[in-house]
Structure formats: structure tokens, C-alpha cells
mmCIF file with all atom_site columns, C-alpha atoms in Angstrom:
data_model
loop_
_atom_site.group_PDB
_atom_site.id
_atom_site.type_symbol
_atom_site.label_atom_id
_atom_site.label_alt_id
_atom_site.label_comp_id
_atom_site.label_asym_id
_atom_site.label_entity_id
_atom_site.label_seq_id
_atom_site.pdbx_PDB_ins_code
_atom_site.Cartn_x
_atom_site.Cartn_y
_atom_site.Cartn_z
_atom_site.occupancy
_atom_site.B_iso_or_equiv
_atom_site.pdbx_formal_charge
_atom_site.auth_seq_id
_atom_site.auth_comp_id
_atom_site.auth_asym_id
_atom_site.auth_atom_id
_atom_site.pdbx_PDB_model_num
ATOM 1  C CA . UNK J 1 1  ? 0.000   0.000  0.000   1.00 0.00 ? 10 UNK J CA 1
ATOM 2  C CA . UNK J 1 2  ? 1.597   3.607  -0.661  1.00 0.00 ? 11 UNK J CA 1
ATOM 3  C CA . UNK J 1 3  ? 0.985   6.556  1.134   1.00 0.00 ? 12 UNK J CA 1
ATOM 4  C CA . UNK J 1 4  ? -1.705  9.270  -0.767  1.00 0.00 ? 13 UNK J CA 1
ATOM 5  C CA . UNK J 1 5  ? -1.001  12.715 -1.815  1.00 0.00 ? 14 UNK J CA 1
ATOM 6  C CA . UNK J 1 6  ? -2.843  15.239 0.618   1.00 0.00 ? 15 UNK J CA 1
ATOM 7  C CA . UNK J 1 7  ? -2.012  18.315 -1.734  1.00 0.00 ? 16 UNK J CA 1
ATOM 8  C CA . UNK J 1 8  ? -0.122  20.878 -0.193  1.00 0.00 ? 17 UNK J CA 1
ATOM 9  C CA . UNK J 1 9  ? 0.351   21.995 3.238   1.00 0.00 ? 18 UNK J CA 1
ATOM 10 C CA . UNK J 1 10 ? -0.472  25.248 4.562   1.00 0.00 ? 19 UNK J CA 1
ATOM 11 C CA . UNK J 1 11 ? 3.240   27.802 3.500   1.00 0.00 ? 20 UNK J CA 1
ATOM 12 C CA . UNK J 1 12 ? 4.307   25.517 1.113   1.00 0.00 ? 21 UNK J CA 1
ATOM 13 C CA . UNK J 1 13 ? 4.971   26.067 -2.433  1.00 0.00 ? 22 UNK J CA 1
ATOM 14 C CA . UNK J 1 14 ? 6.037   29.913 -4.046  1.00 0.00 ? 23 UNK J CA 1
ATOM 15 C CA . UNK J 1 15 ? 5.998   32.780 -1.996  1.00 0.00 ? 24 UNK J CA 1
ATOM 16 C CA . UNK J 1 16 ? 5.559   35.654 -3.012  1.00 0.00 ? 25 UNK J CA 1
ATOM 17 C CA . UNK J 1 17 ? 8.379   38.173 -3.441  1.00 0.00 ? 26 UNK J CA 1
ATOM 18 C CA . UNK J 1 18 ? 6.893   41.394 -5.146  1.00 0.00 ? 27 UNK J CA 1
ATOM 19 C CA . UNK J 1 19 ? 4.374   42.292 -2.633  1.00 0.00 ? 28 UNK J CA 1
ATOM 20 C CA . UNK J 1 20 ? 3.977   42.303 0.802   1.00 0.00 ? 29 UNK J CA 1
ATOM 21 C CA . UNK J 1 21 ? 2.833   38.693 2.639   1.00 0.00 ? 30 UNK J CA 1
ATOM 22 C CA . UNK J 1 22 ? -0.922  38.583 2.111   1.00 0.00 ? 31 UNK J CA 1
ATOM 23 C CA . UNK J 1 23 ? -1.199  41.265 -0.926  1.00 0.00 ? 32 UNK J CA 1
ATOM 24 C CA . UNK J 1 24 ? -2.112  40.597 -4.552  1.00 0.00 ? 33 UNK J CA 1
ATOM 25 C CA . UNK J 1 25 ? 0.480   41.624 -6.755  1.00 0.00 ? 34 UNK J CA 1
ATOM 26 C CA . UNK J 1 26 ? -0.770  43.737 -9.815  1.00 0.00 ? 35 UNK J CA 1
ATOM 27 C CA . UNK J 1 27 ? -0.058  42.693 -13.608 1.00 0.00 ? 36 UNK J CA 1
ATOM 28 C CA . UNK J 1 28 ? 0.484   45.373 -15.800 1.00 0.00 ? 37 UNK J CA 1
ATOM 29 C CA . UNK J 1 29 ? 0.363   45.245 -19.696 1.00 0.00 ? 38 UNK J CA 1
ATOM 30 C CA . UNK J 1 30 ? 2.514   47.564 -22.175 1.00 0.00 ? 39 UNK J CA 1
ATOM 31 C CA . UNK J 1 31 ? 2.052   47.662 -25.769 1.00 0.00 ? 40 UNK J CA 1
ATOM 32 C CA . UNK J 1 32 ? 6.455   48.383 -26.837 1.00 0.00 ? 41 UNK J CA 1
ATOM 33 C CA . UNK J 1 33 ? 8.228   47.968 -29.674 1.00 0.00 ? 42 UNK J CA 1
ATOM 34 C CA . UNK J 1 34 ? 10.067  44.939 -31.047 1.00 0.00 ? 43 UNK J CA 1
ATOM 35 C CA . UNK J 1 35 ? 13.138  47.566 -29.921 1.00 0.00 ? 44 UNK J CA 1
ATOM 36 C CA . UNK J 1 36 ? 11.657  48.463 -26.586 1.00 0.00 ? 45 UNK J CA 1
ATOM 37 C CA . UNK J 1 37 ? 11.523  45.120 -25.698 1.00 0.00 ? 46 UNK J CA 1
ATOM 38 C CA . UNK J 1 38 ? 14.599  44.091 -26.480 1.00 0.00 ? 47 UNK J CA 1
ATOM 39 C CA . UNK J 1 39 ? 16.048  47.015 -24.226 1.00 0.00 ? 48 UNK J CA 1
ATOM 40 C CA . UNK J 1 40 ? 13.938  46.156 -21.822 1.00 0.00 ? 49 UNK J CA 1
ATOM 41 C CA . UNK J 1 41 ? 15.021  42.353 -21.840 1.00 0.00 ? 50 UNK J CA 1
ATOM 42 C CA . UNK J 1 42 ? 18.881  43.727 -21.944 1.00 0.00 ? 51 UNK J CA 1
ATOM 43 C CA . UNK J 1 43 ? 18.556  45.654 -19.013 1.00 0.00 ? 52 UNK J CA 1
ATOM 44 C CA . UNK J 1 44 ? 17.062  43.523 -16.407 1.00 0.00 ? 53 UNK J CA 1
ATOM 45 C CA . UNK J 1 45 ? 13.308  42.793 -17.620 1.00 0.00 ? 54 UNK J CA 1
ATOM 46 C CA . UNK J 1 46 ? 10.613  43.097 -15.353 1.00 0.00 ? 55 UNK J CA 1
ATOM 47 C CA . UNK J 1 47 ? 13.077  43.651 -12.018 1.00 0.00 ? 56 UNK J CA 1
ATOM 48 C CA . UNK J 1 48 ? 14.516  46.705 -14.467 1.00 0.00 ? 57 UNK J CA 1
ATOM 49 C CA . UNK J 1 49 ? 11.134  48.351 -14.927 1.00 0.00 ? 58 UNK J CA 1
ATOM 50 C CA . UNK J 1 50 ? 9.745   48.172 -11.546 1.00 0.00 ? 59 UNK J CA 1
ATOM 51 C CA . UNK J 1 51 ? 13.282  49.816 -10.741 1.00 0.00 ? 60 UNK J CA 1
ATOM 52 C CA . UNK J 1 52 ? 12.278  52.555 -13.167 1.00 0.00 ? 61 UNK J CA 1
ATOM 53 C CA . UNK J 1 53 ? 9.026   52.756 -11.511 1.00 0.00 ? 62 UNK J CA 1
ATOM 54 C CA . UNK J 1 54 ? 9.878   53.009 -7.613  1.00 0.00 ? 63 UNK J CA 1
ATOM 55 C CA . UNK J 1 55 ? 12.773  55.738 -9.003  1.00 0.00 ? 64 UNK J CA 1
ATOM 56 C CA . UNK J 1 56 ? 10.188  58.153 -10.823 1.00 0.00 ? 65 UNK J CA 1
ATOM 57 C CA . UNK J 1 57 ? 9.166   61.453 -8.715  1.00 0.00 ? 66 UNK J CA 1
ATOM 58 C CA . UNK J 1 58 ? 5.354   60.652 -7.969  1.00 0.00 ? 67 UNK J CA 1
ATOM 59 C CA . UNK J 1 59 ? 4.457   64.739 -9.636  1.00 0.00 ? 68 UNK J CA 1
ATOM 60 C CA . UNK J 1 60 ? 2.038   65.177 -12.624 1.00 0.00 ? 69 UNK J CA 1
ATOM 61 C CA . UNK J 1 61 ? 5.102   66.673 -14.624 1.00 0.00 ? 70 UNK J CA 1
ATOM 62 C CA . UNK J 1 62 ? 5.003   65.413 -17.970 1.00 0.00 ? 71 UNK J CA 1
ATOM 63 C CA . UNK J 1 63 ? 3.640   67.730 -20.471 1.00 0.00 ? 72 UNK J CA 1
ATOM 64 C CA . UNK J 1 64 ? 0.322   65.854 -21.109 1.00 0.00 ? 73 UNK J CA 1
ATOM 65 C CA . UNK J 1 65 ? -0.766  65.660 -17.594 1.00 0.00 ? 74 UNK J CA 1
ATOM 66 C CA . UNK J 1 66 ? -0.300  69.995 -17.111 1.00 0.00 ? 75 UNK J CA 1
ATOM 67 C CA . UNK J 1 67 ? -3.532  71.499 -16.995 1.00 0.00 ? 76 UNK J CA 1
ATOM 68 C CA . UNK J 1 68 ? -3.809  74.674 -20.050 1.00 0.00 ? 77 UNK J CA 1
ATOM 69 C CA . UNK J 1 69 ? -4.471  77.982 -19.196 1.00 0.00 ? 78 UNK J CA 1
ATOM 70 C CA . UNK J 1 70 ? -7.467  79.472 -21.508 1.00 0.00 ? 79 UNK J CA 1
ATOM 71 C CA . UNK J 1 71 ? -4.370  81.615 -22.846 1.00 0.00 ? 80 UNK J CA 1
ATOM 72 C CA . UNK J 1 72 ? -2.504  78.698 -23.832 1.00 0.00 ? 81 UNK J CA 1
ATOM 73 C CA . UNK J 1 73 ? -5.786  77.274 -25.391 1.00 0.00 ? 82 UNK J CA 1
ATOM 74 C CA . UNK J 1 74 ? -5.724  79.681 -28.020 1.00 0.00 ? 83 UNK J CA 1
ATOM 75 C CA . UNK J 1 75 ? -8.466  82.549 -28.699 1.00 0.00 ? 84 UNK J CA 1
ATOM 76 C CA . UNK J 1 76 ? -12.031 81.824 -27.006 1.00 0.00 ? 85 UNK J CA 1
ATOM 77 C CA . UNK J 1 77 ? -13.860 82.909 -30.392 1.00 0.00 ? 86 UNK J CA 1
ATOM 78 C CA . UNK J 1 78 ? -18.003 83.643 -29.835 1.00 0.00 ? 87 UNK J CA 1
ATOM 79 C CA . UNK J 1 79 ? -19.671 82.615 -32.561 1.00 0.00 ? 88 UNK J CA 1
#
């Protein structure tokens, strides 16, 4: 007689190393180029990203993200 499989036992198996113990990590999904990704793959993949990520200043400074002044918008014409 041999002994049955249980399945696994409560801590086994992977553990998670992204995210804190008892946290989802999050995927995310980026369209790139076939030259983006091969940049991407040459500098450390995923672990290189995230890097870029945790490094960039959390302000609303890139030029699409700036609110326009109604100067900036161009002339307010009434019709």
C-alpha cells in the first residue's frame, strides 16, 4: 500500500516576493516595440522596470498631464 497525496500543506509552495505577505500583486500590460523590448530584456526585464518605476518622482510633470491655461488654449472665439 503507498501513502496518498494530501495536496499541499499550509506555507508551502512559491511565496511571493513582489508584494507584501498577504497582498495581490498587480499585472500590468505595455504595448512596446520589437526595440523596446529588447532594451527592456537587456537591461534587467521586469526587475529593471519596476526599478524605473519606484525611481520616478510621484508629480504630474510630464507635459500631457499639465492642466492649459485658456491663454494657452488659443483665442475663445463667440460665434
Amino acid at each position: 500500500m503507498t501513502k496518498q497525496r494530501t495536496g499541499n500543506a499550509p506555507g508551502q509552495g512559491r511565496q511571493p516576493t513582489l508584494v507584501k505577505p498577504g497582498e495581490r500583486s498587480a499585472v500590468l500590460h505595455a504595448r512596446v516595440s520589437p526595440a523596446q523590448r529588447a532594451k527592456v530584456e537587456r537591461n534587467g526585464g521586469a526587475q529593471w522596470v519596476r526599478s524605473l518605476i519606484d525611481a520616478a518622482p510621484e508629480t504630474a510633470s510630464l507635459p500631457h498631464q499639465q492642466k492649459k491655461t485658456r491663454t494657452e488654449t488659443g483665442p475663445q472665439w463667440a460665434i
